[in-house]
């Protein structure tokens, strides 16, 4: 260590300085003959002090610089100090999804919106695919095929149980795409929190323009190119937002929500949305309606069916398609939609999902109403992989 060395040097100087009194005494007492020698001694002392201080200050400066670089590296995983002055630094997505921000910090950070509409750089818009799951993604091989060849046009986010660790290998599109998570329960506010957490993490990447919420039982119904064009050209966010007068619709409205939420604004829809960046920001920045839903949409209100559709209907009704883009089969009745397994997957069945629908798209009639479908069991994987090239246009 150099520091103790310098210290001991200083200490030596101190002992010499403490003998200053002696020097002064000797100066006073000195005969004229002795004066040049004493002056030389004083000169050497000051020279030593000067050299000592410059060595010390050089040491300090270098040490501080090193500390500075270490700090900056820690903060950004980037060794270069100058880069902060370049635009790249501000528009680069986080390299590590496992950040340490609290939900409060994350939502605040994600609510930043540029106020200049034209981007001063080439921005290729991406779709954020947000998987809300408890753990494994059994249909991931199908999704891998779907994403193949479209790097740079999508990003993936996974919200699993906090203790779940996916074991995707580094060549997988799902590798290291898990975000910090908390336990979430169906029908509870914790489910909306998880969805907002996914949206907020995805919003941190400025390139993400569309945000699709999916579960582990979802499948794509078209190839990636078709879905990309369809979403990028849409003027409306795809979220079910129905004004249902019955007990499971308006019947779940609580008068305590007024005046922020009027019963005429109360909406219902499935949670599986595909929303534009604008709608995504509306959802993460909300502090007005959140407490109303948190306090008054329980226990049998199923807040995840009402919060986002109602919030978006109040904030920007003209941006909503009022329908979901994820196909689901409620025809079997009961509290849960049908789940399809290996034996169900035939060309006829897939054709029945793809055909025979009409809906509005940018105010015009279309037969392409769904880009995704649920619910599919793990056993459906193999037959789906087989029919995908012919029926779904990929694989
Ligand atoms: C988050 O905090 C934990 C504990 O404080 C630490 O071990 C971990 O490295 C941090 N992660 C990041 C990405 O900063
Ligand atoms: C991940 O773990 C599951 C079981 O937990 C196993 O079936 C699967 O093959 C593993 N995948 C990889 C890529 O190691
Ligand atoms: C809800 O809004 C409608 C029209 O906007 C109004 O007539 C009605 O009084 C409002 N209801 C409540 C409970 O505020
Ligand atoms: C969706 O519903 C809102 C009212 O809740 C309406 O203003 C909007 O125009 C509807 N969107 C479409 C595409 O019809
Ligand atoms: C949508 O279509 C309806 C009639 O079909 C028309 O009244 C309305 O102005 C159209 N809206 C837009 C934004 O084109
Ligand atoms: C996607 O599917 C459409 C129709 O099925 C097809 O025309 C197109 O070539 C496909 N695109 C790719 C990249 O496979």
Short mmCIF file of C-alpha atoms and ligand atoms in Angstrom, two decimals:
data_model
loop_
_atom_site.label_atom_id
_atom_site.label_comp_id
_atom_site.label_asym_id
_atom_site.label_seq_id
_atom_site.Cartn_x
_atom_site.Cartn_y
_atom_site.Cartn_z
CA UNK A 1 0.00 0.00 0.00
CA UNK A 2 1.27 3.42 -0.91
CA UNK A 3 -0.90 5.35 1.46
CA UNK A 4 0.73 4.14 4.73
CA UNK A 5 4.12 4.88 3.17
CA UNK A 6 3.10 8.46 2.53
CA UNK A 7 1.67 8.66 6.04
CA UNK A 8 4.91 7.54 7.59
CA UNK A 9 6.70 10.10 5.41
CA UNK A 10 4.36 12.78 6.71
CA UNK A 11 4.93 11.62 10.25
CA UNK A 12 8.68 12.01 9.73
CA UNK A 13 8.07 15.51 8.43
CA UNK A 14 5.91 16.21 11.46
CA UNK A 15 8.76 15.25 13.77
CA UNK A 16 10.92 17.61 11.82
CA UNK A 17 8.28 20.33 12.01
CA UNK A 18 7.92 19.80 15.75
CA UNK A 19 11.56 20.75 15.94
CA UNK A 20 10.68 24.10 14.31
CA UNK A 21 10.79 25.64 17.75
CA UNK A 22 14.39 24.48 17.98
CA UNK A 23 15.10 26.00 14.56
CA UNK A 24 13.49 29.28 15.63
CA UNK A 25 15.50 29.22 18.85
CA UNK A 26 18.70 28.45 17.06
CA UNK A 27 17.90 31.19 14.51
CA UNK A 28 17.47 33.69 17.31
CA UNK A 29 20.54 32.49 19.07
CA UNK A 30 22.54 31.86 15.96
CA UNK A 31 25.69 33.57 15.15
CA UNK A 32 25.81 35.25 11.71
CA UNK A 33 28.12 32.43 10.49
CA UNK A 34 25.55 29.69 11.12
CA UNK A 35 22.64 31.47 9.28
CA UNK A 36 23.19 30.05 5.70
CA UNK A 37 23.11 26.46 7.06
CA UNK A 38 19.82 27.08 8.95
CA UNK A 39 18.24 28.71 5.86
CA UNK A 40 19.23 25.69 3.77
CA UNK A 41 17.63 23.40 6.37
CA UNK A 42 14.34 25.39 6.23
CA UNK A 43 14.43 25.37 2.43
CA UNK A 44 14.88 21.57 2.33
CA UNK A 45 12.02 21.16 4.82
CA UNK A 46 9.61 23.17 2.64
CA UNK A 47 10.76 21.33 -0.47
CA UNK A 48 10.04 18.02 1.26
CA UNK A 49 6.59 19.25 2.32
CA UNK A 50 5.81 20.41 -1.24
CA UNK A 51 6.84 17.09 -2.81
CA UNK A 52 4.89 15.22 -0.11
CA UNK A 53 1.69 17.13 -0.85
CA UNK A 54 1.94 16.77 -4.61
CA UNK A 55 2.46 13.00 -4.27
CA UNK A 56 -0.50 12.83 -1.92
CA UNK A 57 -2.75 14.86 -4.22
CA UNK A 58 -1.73 12.78 -7.27
CA UNK A 59 -2.59 9.64 -5.34
CA UNK A 60 -5.94 11.07 -4.24
CA UNK A 61 -6.95 12.21 -7.75
CA UNK A 62 -6.13 8.87 -9.32
CA UNK A 63 -7.91 6.98 -6.59
CA UNK A 64 -11.04 9.13 -6.91
CA UNK A 65 -11.05 8.66 -10.68
CA UNK A 66 -10.85 4.90 -10.28
CA UNK A 67 -13.68 4.98 -7.75
CA UNK A 68 -15.74 7.10 -10.15
CA UNK A 69 -15.29 4.69 -13.02
CA UNK A 70 -16.14 1.74 -10.76
CA UNK A 71 -19.35 3.48 -9.65
CA UNK A 72 -20.40 4.32 -13.21
CA UNK A 73 -19.69 0.79 -14.36
CA UNK A 74 -21.79 -0.57 -11.56
CA UNK A 75 -24.64 1.77 -12.41
CA UNK A 76 -24.80 1.09 -16.14
CA UNK A 77 -22.71 -2.01 -16.78
CA UNK A 78 -20.78 0.26 -19.16
CA UNK A 79 -17.11 1.10 -18.75
CA UNK A 80 -17.16 4.20 -20.95
CA UNK A 81 -17.91 7.49 -19.20
CA UNK A 82 -18.39 9.63 -22.32
CA UNK A 83 -21.37 7.66 -23.66
CA UNK A 84 -23.84 9.34 -21.35
CA UNK A 85 -23.60 12.42 -23.52
CA UNK A 86 -24.88 10.52 -26.56
CA UNK A 87 -28.49 9.86 -27.47
CA UNK A 88 -27.82 6.09 -27.62
CA UNK A 89 -27.47 6.06 -23.89
CA UNK A 90 -30.99 7.41 -23.38
CA UNK A 91 -32.77 5.23 -25.91
CA UNK A 92 -31.06 1.92 -25.19
CA UNK A 93 -33.37 -0.66 -23.57
CA UNK A 94 -32.26 -2.06 -20.18
CA UNK A 95 -29.71 -4.84 -20.71
CA UNK A 96 -30.81 -6.68 -17.58
CA UNK A 97 -34.55 -7.19 -16.99
CA UNK A 98 -33.94 -8.15 -13.35
CA UNK A 99 -33.79 -4.62 -11.93
CA UNK A 100 -34.22 -3.62 -8.29
CA UNK A 101 -36.94 -0.98 -8.69
CA UNK A 102 -40.03 -1.16 -6.51
CA UNK A 103 -43.41 -1.16 -8.31
CA UNK A 104 -43.87 2.47 -7.36
CA UNK A 105 -40.50 3.42 -8.83
CA UNK A 106 -41.03 1.27 -11.91
CA UNK A 107 -44.49 2.69 -12.76
CA UNK A 108 -43.20 6.23 -12.32
CA UNK A 109 -40.24 5.56 -14.58
CA UNK A 110 -42.40 3.82 -17.18
CA UNK A 111 -44.85 6.73 -17.38
CA UNK A 112 -42.26 9.00 -19.08
CA UNK A 113 -43.54 10.12 -22.47
CA UNK A 114 -41.57 12.13 -25.05
CA UNK A 115 -43.43 15.31 -25.93
CA UNK A 116 -41.79 15.75 -29.31
CA UNK A 117 -43.74 13.42 -31.58
CA UNK A 118 -41.07 12.83 -34.21
CA UNK A 119 -38.21 10.57 -33.13
CA UNK A 120 -34.78 12.06 -33.97
CA UNK A 121 -33.44 8.57 -34.81
CA UNK A 122 -34.50 5.55 -36.81
CA UNK A 123 -37.02 3.76 -34.65
CA UNK A 124 -38.22 0.33 -35.72
CA UNK A 125 -41.41 -0.30 -33.74
CA UNK A 126 -41.60 -3.62 -31.90
CA UNK A 127 -44.33 -5.75 -30.40
CA UNK A 128 -43.90 -6.65 -26.74
CA UNK A 129 -45.17 -10.16 -26.04
CA UNK A 130 -45.92 -10.33 -22.34
CA UNK A 131 -46.40 -13.79 -20.89
CA UNK A 132 -48.32 -13.94 -17.63
CA UNK A 133 -47.75 -17.43 -16.26
CA UNK A 134 -47.21 -19.33 -13.04
CA UNK A 135 -44.12 -21.11 -14.32
CA UNK A 136 -43.24 -23.09 -17.42
CA UNK A 137 -44.33 -22.23 -20.96
CA UNK A 138 -45.19 -25.66 -22.37
CA UNK A 139 -46.05 -24.25 -25.81
CA UNK A 140 -42.74 -22.37 -26.11
CA UNK A 141 -41.47 -24.54 -29.05
CA UNK A 142 -44.42 -23.27 -31.13
CA UNK A 143 -43.64 -19.66 -30.19
CA UNK A 144 -39.95 -20.17 -30.99
CA UNK A 145 -40.95 -21.12 -34.53
CA UNK A 146 -43.29 -18.13 -34.69
CA UNK A 147 -40.55 -15.63 -33.76
CA UNK A 148 -37.82 -17.21 -35.88
CA UNK A 149 -36.44 -14.76 -38.45
CA UNK A 150 -38.06 -11.67 -36.94
CA UNK A 151 -35.38 -10.51 -34.52
CA UNK A 152 -35.59 -6.80 -33.83
CA UNK A 153 -39.36 -6.66 -34.32
CA UNK A 154 -40.43 -8.12 -31.00
CA UNK A 155 -39.45 -8.26 -27.35
CA UNK A 156 -40.52 -10.84 -24.80
CA UNK A 157 -41.34 -10.44 -21.12
CA UNK A 158 -42.29 -13.17 -18.66
CA UNK A 159 -44.03 -12.66 -15.32
CA UNK A 160 -43.90 -15.96 -13.41
CA UNK A 161 -44.14 -16.83 -9.72
CA UNK A 162 -41.28 -15.03 -7.91
CA UNK A 163 -39.46 -18.23 -7.00
CA UNK A 164 -39.79 -19.79 -10.45
CA UNK A 165 -36.60 -19.87 -12.52
CA UNK A 166 -37.08 -20.67 -16.20
CA UNK A 167 -34.38 -22.95 -17.63
CA UNK A 168 -34.33 -21.66 -21.21
CA UNK A 169 -31.00 -22.03 -22.97
CA UNK A 170 -29.17 -19.02 -24.42
CA UNK A 171 -30.38 -19.75 -27.97
CA UNK A 172 -34.03 -19.42 -26.89
CA UNK A 173 -36.06 -16.23 -27.44
CA UNK A 174 -37.23 -16.65 -23.84
CA UNK A 175 -33.72 -16.73 -22.37
CA UNK A 176 -33.36 -14.21 -19.50
CA UNK A 177 -36.68 -12.52 -20.29
CA UNK A 178 -38.20 -12.97 -16.83
CA UNK A 179 -39.06 -9.74 -14.99
CA UNK A 180 -39.16 -9.14 -11.21
CA UNK A 181 -42.52 -10.51 -10.08
CA UNK A 182 -44.91 -11.00 -7.18
CA UNK A 183 -47.62 -13.56 -6.49
CA UNK A 184 -50.83 -12.71 -8.36
CA UNK A 185 -54.26 -14.26 -7.95
CA UNK A 186 -57.13 -14.45 -10.43
CA UNK A 187 -59.85 -11.89 -9.79
CA UNK A 188 -57.67 -9.93 -7.35
CA UNK A 189 -55.95 -6.57 -7.68
CA UNK A 190 -52.64 -8.46 -7.56
CA UNK A 191 -53.49 -9.73 -11.07
CA UNK A 192 -53.84 -6.16 -12.37
CA UNK A 193 -50.59 -5.31 -10.58
CA UNK A 194 -48.80 -8.10 -12.45
CA UNK A 195 -50.19 -6.87 -15.77
CA UNK A 196 -49.12 -3.30 -15.01
CA UNK A 197 -45.68 -4.61 -14.01
CA UNK A 198 -45.39 -6.32 -17.41
CA UNK A 199 -46.54 -3.20 -19.25
CA UNK A 200 -44.18 -0.96 -17.27
CA UNK A 201 -41.15 -3.16 -17.91
CA UNK A 202 -42.00 -3.33 -21.59
CA UNK A 203 -42.51 0.45 -21.77
CA UNK A 204 -38.88 0.95 -20.66
CA UNK A 205 -37.92 -0.14 -24.17
CA UNK A 206 -38.79 2.89 -26.30
CA UNK A 207 -39.11 0.72 -29.39
CA UNK A 208 -42.07 -1.25 -28.08
CA UNK A 209 -45.20 0.08 -29.75
CA UNK A 210 -47.74 -2.72 -29.14
CA UNK A 211 -48.21 -4.72 -25.95
CA UNK A 212 -49.80 -8.15 -26.11
CA UNK A 213 -50.77 -9.99 -22.94
CA UNK A 214 -50.62 -13.77 -23.24
CA UNK A 215 -50.84 -16.79 -20.96
CA UNK A 216 -48.96 -20.08 -21.10
CA UNK A 217 -51.99 -21.60 -22.88
CA UNK A 218 -52.09 -19.07 -25.73
CA UNK A 219 -51.08 -19.81 -29.31
CA UNK A 220 -50.55 -17.59 -32.38
CA UNK A 221 -53.13 -17.94 -35.16
CA UNK A 222 -51.13 -16.37 -38.00
CA UNK A 223 -47.47 -15.95 -38.85
CA UNK A 224 -45.51 -13.11 -37.32
CA UNK A 225 -45.54 -10.87 -40.42
CA UNK A 226 -49.33 -10.83 -40.56
CA UNK A 227 -49.68 -10.08 -36.85
CA UNK A 228 -47.04 -7.34 -37.08
CA UNK A 229 -48.74 -5.56 -39.97
CA UNK A 230 -52.19 -5.96 -38.44
CA UNK A 231 -51.18 -4.43 -35.10
CA UNK A 232 -48.92 -1.70 -36.47
CA UNK A 233 -51.65 -0.44 -38.79
CA UNK A 234 -54.44 -0.56 -36.24
CA UNK A 235 -55.85 2.71 -34.96
CA UNK A 236 -57.47 1.00 -31.98
CA UNK A 237 -56.28 -0.98 -28.98
CA UNK A 238 -57.78 -4.45 -28.76
CA UNK A 239 -59.47 -4.92 -25.44
CA UNK A 240 -62.95 -6.21 -24.68
CA UNK A 241 -65.01 -3.34 -23.22
CA UNK A 242 -68.65 -4.25 -22.95
CA UNK A 243 -71.43 -2.41 -21.16
CA UNK A 244 -73.31 -5.42 -19.79
CA UNK A 245 -76.53 -4.43 -17.99
CA UNK A 246 -76.78 -7.79 -16.15
CA UNK A 247 -75.64 -8.90 -12.70
CA UNK A 248 -72.14 -9.84 -13.94
CA UNK A 249 -71.72 -6.45 -15.63
CA UNK A 250 -73.27 -3.33 -14.14
CA UNK A 251 -74.32 -5.54 -11.22
CA UNK A 252 -70.69 -5.47 -10.02
CA UNK A 253 -70.51 -1.67 -10.00
CA UNK A 254 -70.25 -0.10 -6.54
CA UNK A 255 -71.67 3.41 -6.01
CA UNK A 256 -68.63 4.28 -3.85
CA UNK A 257 -66.65 4.51 -7.08
CA UNK A 258 -68.47 7.69 -8.08
CA UNK A 259 -67.71 10.36 -9.06
CA UNK A 260 -64.45 9.05 -10.58
CA UNK A 261 -66.29 6.12 -12.14
CA UNK A 262 -69.90 6.55 -13.25
CA UNK A 263 -72.01 3.43 -13.86
CA UNK A 264 -72.43 4.50 -17.50
CA UNK A 265 -68.65 4.18 -17.89
CA UNK A 266 -68.45 0.75 -16.26
CA UNK A 267 -67.07 -1.84 -18.68
CA UNK A 268 -66.27 -5.53 -18.74
CA UNK A 269 -63.86 -7.54 -20.85
CA UNK A 270 -61.40 -10.39 -20.85
CA UNK A 271 -57.95 -9.51 -19.52
CA UNK A 272 -56.09 -10.74 -22.63
CA UNK A 273 -55.46 -7.45 -24.39
CA UNK A 274 -53.27 -6.07 -27.16
CA UNK A 275 -52.84 -2.35 -26.59
CA UNK A 276 -50.94 0.50 -28.22
CA UNK A 277 -48.22 2.43 -26.43
CA UNK A 278 -50.65 5.26 -25.68
CA UNK A 279 -53.12 2.94 -23.94
CA UNK A 280 -50.26 1.18 -22.13
CA UNK A 281 -49.09 4.50 -20.68
CA UNK A 282 -52.67 5.31 -19.59
CA UNK A 283 -52.69 2.06 -17.64
CA UNK A 284 -49.32 2.43 -15.89
CA UNK A 285 -49.76 6.09 -15.00
CA UNK A 286 -53.18 5.74 -13.40
CA UNK A 287 -53.45 6.82 -9.77
CA UNK A 288 -57.02 8.17 -10.00
CA UNK A 289 -59.04 5.01 -10.58
CA UNK A 290 -56.71 2.47 -9.02
CA UNK A 291 -57.77 3.14 -5.40
CA UNK A 292 -61.45 3.02 -6.40
CA UNK A 293 -61.07 -0.42 -7.95
CA UNK A 294 -58.76 -1.63 -5.20
CA UNK A 295 -61.22 -0.67 -2.47
CA UNK A 296 -64.61 -1.20 -4.08
CA UNK A 297 -64.23 -3.92 -6.70
CA UNK A 298 -64.17 -6.97 -4.41
CA UNK A 299 -64.64 -9.74 -3.48
CA UNK A 300 -66.89 -11.12 -6.27
CA UNK A 301 -66.28 -8.24 -8.65
CA UNK A 302 -63.33 -9.82 -10.51
CA UNK A 303 -61.37 -6.61 -10.80
CA UNK A 304 -59.16 -7.88 -13.64
CA UNK A 305 -62.26 -8.02 -15.89
CA UNK A 306 -63.21 -4.39 -15.21
CA UNK A 307 -60.31 -2.16 -14.24
CA UNK A 308 -58.49 -1.71 -17.58
CA UNK A 309 -61.61 -1.70 -19.83
CA UNK A 310 -63.28 0.93 -17.63
CA UNK A 311 -60.14 3.02 -17.18
CA UNK A 312 -59.45 3.12 -20.94
CA UNK A 313 -63.11 3.81 -21.75
CA UNK A 314 -63.00 6.87 -19.49
CA UNK A 315 -59.57 8.10 -20.65
CA UNK A 316 -59.62 7.45 -24.40
CA UNK A 317 -62.75 5.66 -25.72
CA UNK A 318 -61.91 6.64 -29.31
CA UNK A 319 -58.71 4.53 -29.12
CA UNK A 320 -60.54 1.29 -28.30
CA UNK A 321 -61.74 -1.48 -30.61
CA UNK A 322 -63.90 -2.78 -27.75
CA UNK A 323 -63.08 -6.35 -28.66
CA UNK A 324 -60.32 -8.78 -27.86
CA UNK A 325 -57.94 -10.07 -30.52
CA UNK A 326 -57.52 -13.37 -28.66
CA UNK A 327 -59.99 -16.10 -29.59
CA UNK A 328 -61.56 -18.16 -26.81
CA UNK A 329 -64.40 -20.67 -26.68
CA UNK A 330 -67.12 -20.02 -24.10
CA UNK A 331 -69.64 -22.20 -25.93
CA UNK A 332 -69.28 -25.13 -23.53
CA UNK A 333 -70.71 -22.98 -20.70
CA UNK A 334 -69.55 -22.78 -17.08
CA UNK A 335 -67.11 -20.48 -15.33
CA UNK A 336 -64.12 -21.34 -17.50
CA UNK A 337 -63.61 -21.37 -21.27
CA UNK A 338 -62.82 -24.62 -23.06
CA UNK A 339 -59.28 -26.02 -23.00
CA UNK A 340 -58.15 -27.92 -26.08
CA UNK A 341 -55.80 -30.87 -25.90
CA UNK A 342 -53.95 -33.00 -28.43
CA UNK A 343 -57.03 -34.92 -29.59
CA UNK A 344 -58.86 -31.68 -30.48
CA UNK A 345 -56.24 -30.37 -32.88
CA UNK A 346 -57.36 -31.14 -36.41
CA UNK A 347 -57.30 -29.07 -39.58
CA UNK A 348 -61.07 -28.79 -39.42
CA UNK A 349 -60.91 -27.44 -35.88
CA UNK A 350 -58.18 -24.88 -36.70
CA UNK A 351 -60.14 -23.80 -39.78
CA UNK A 352 -63.22 -23.26 -37.62
CA UNK A 353 -61.21 -20.84 -35.46
CA UNK A 354 -59.73 -18.98 -38.42
CA UNK A 355 -62.84 -18.68 -40.55
CA UNK A 356 -66.40 -17.51 -40.17
CA UNK A 357 -65.84 -14.29 -38.23
CA UNK A 358 -66.40 -10.69 -39.22
CA UNK A 359 -65.46 -7.66 -37.19
CA UNK A 360 -64.45 -4.02 -37.55
CA UNK A 361 -60.83 -3.06 -38.17
CA UNK A 362 -60.04 0.63 -38.58
CA UNK A 363 -63.74 1.15 -39.09
CA UNK A 364 -63.95 -1.40 -41.90
CA UNK A 365 -65.29 -4.90 -42.02
CA UNK A 366 -62.68 -7.71 -41.98
CA UNK A 367 -62.57 -11.48 -41.55
CA UNK A 368 -59.21 -11.36 -39.72
CA UNK A 369 -60.57 -10.96 -36.19
CA UNK A 370 -58.09 -12.92 -34.07
CA UNK A 371 -54.30 -13.09 -34.01
CA UNK A 372 -54.08 -15.36 -30.95
CA UNK A 373 -56.16 -18.07 -29.29
CA UNK A 374 -56.55 -19.78 -25.94
CA UNK A 375 -56.70 -22.18 -24.13
CA UNK A 376 -54.44 -24.99 -25.24
CA UNK A 377 -53.09 -27.80 -23.05
CA UNK A 378 -49.45 -28.98 -23.26
CA UNK A 379 -50.65 -32.08 -25.10
CA UNK A 380 -51.72 -29.83 -28.02
CA UNK A 381 -48.10 -28.89 -28.73
CA UNK A 382 -47.09 -31.75 -31.05
CA UNK A 383 -50.21 -31.67 -33.28
CA UNK A 384 -50.01 -27.86 -33.41
CA UNK A 385 -46.39 -28.00 -34.58
CA UNK A 386 -47.54 -30.36 -37.31
CA UNK A 387 -50.45 -28.29 -38.63
CA UNK A 388 -48.72 -24.90 -38.19
CA UNK A 389 -46.94 -24.71 -41.59
CA UNK A 390 -50.12 -25.44 -43.51
CA UNK A 391 -52.77 -23.81 -41.31
CA UNK A 392 -51.00 -20.99 -39.47
CA UNK A 393 -48.41 -19.97 -42.05
CA UNK A 394 -45.21 -20.64 -40.10
CA UNK A 395 -43.02 -23.42 -38.80
C1 LIG B 1 -30.59 -6.26 -6.42
O1 LIG B 1 -30.36 -6.27 -5.02
C2 LIG B 1 -29.79 -7.48 -4.53
C3 LIG B 1 -29.73 -7.40 -3.02
O2 LIG B 1 -29.63 -6.10 -2.59
C4 LIG B 1 -28.42 -7.69 -5.17
O3 LIG B 1 -27.88 -8.90 -4.73
C5 LIG B 1 -28.59 -7.73 -6.68
O4 LIG B 1 -27.33 -7.84 -7.30
C6 LIG B 1 -29.28 -6.48 -7.18
N1 LIG B 1 -29.55 -6.65 -8.61
C7 LIG B 1 -29.34 -5.67 -9.51
C8 LIG B 1 -29.68 -5.99 -10.92
O5 LIG B 1 -28.89 -4.58 -9.20
C1 LIG B 2 -36.37 -27.44 -18.18
O1 LIG B 2 -36.88 -28.20 -17.11
C2 LIG B 2 -37.96 -29.05 -17.46
C3 LIG B 2 -38.44 -29.75 -16.21
O2 LIG B 2 -38.38 -28.91 -15.12
C4 LIG B 2 -37.52 -30.06 -18.49
O3 LIG B 2 -38.62 -30.85 -18.88
C5 LIG B 2 -36.98 -29.32 -19.69
O4 LIG B 2 -36.45 -30.23 -20.63
C6 LIG B 2 -35.86 -28.36 -19.27
N1 LIG B 2 -35.47 -27.59 -20.45
C7 LIG B 2 -34.20 -27.31 -20.74
C8 LIG B 2 -33.97 -26.49 -21.95
O5 LIG B 2 -33.30 -27.68 -20.04
C1 LIG B 3 -73.47 9.48 -14.76
O1 LIG B 3 -73.37 10.25 -15.94
C2 LIG B 3 -74.63 10.56 -16.52
C3 LIG B 3 -74.42 11.27 -17.84
O2 LIG B 3 -73.09 11.55 -18.09
C4 LIG B 3 -75.42 11.43 -15.55
O3 LIG B 3 -76.71 11.72 -16.09
C5 LIG B 3 -75.58 10.69 -14.25
O4 LIG B 3 -76.21 11.52 -13.31
C6 LIG B 3 -74.23 10.24 -13.72
N1 LIG B 3 -74.45 9.38 -12.59
C7 LIG B 3 -73.80 9.53 -11.44
C8 LIG B 3 -74.13 8.54 -10.37
O5 LIG B 3 -73.00 10.43 -11.26
C1 LIG B 4 -65.67 1.67 -28.33
O1 LIG B 4 -66.56 2.14 -27.35
C2 LIG B 4 -66.44 3.52 -27.06
C3 LIG B 4 -67.47 3.87 -25.99
O2 LIG B 4 -67.32 3.06 -24.88
C4 LIG B 4 -66.68 4.34 -28.32
O3 LIG B 4 -66.49 5.70 -28.03
C5 LIG B 4 -65.73 3.88 -29.40
O4 LIG B 4 -65.98 4.58 -30.60
C6 LIG B 4 -65.86 2.41 -29.63
N1 LIG B 4 -64.87 1.96 -30.61
C7 LIG B 4 -65.19 1.51 -31.83
C8 LIG B 4 -64.06 1.13 -32.72
O5 LIG B 4 -66.33 1.41 -32.20
C1 LIG B 5 -66.55 5.01 -39.13
O1 LIG B 5 -67.66 4.58 -39.88
C2 LIG B 5 -68.88 5.20 -39.55
C3 LIG B 5 -69.99 4.62 -40.38
O2 LIG B 5 -69.70 3.32 -40.80
C4 LIG B 5 -68.76 6.69 -39.77
O3 LIG B 5 -69.94 7.33 -39.34
C5 LIG B 5 -67.57 7.24 -38.98
O4 LIG B 5 -67.38 8.61 -39.27
C6 LIG B 5 -66.31 6.50 -39.34
N1 LIG B 5 -65.23 6.94 -38.49
C7 LIG B 5 -64.01 7.17 -38.96
C8 LIG B 5 -63.01 7.64 -37.97
O5 LIG B 5 -63.71 6.98 -40.11
C1 LIG B 6 -47.38 -15.36 -43.68
O1 LIG B 6 -48.62 -15.92 -44.04
C2 LIG B 6 -49.16 -15.39 -45.23
C3 LIG B 6 -50.55 -15.98 -45.43
O2 LIG B 6 -50.70 -17.17 -44.78
C4 LIG B 6 -48.23 -15.68 -46.40
O3 LIG B 6 -48.76 -15.12 -47.60
C5 LIG B 6 -46.87 -15.10 -46.12
O4 LIG B 6 -45.96 -15.47 -47.13
C6 LIG B 6 -46.36 -15.60 -44.78
N1 LIG B 6 -45.14 -14.88 -44.46
C7 LIG B 6 -44.02 -15.50 -44.12
C8 LIG B 6 -42.84 -14.64 -43.82
O5 LIG B 6 -43.97 -16.70 -44.02
#
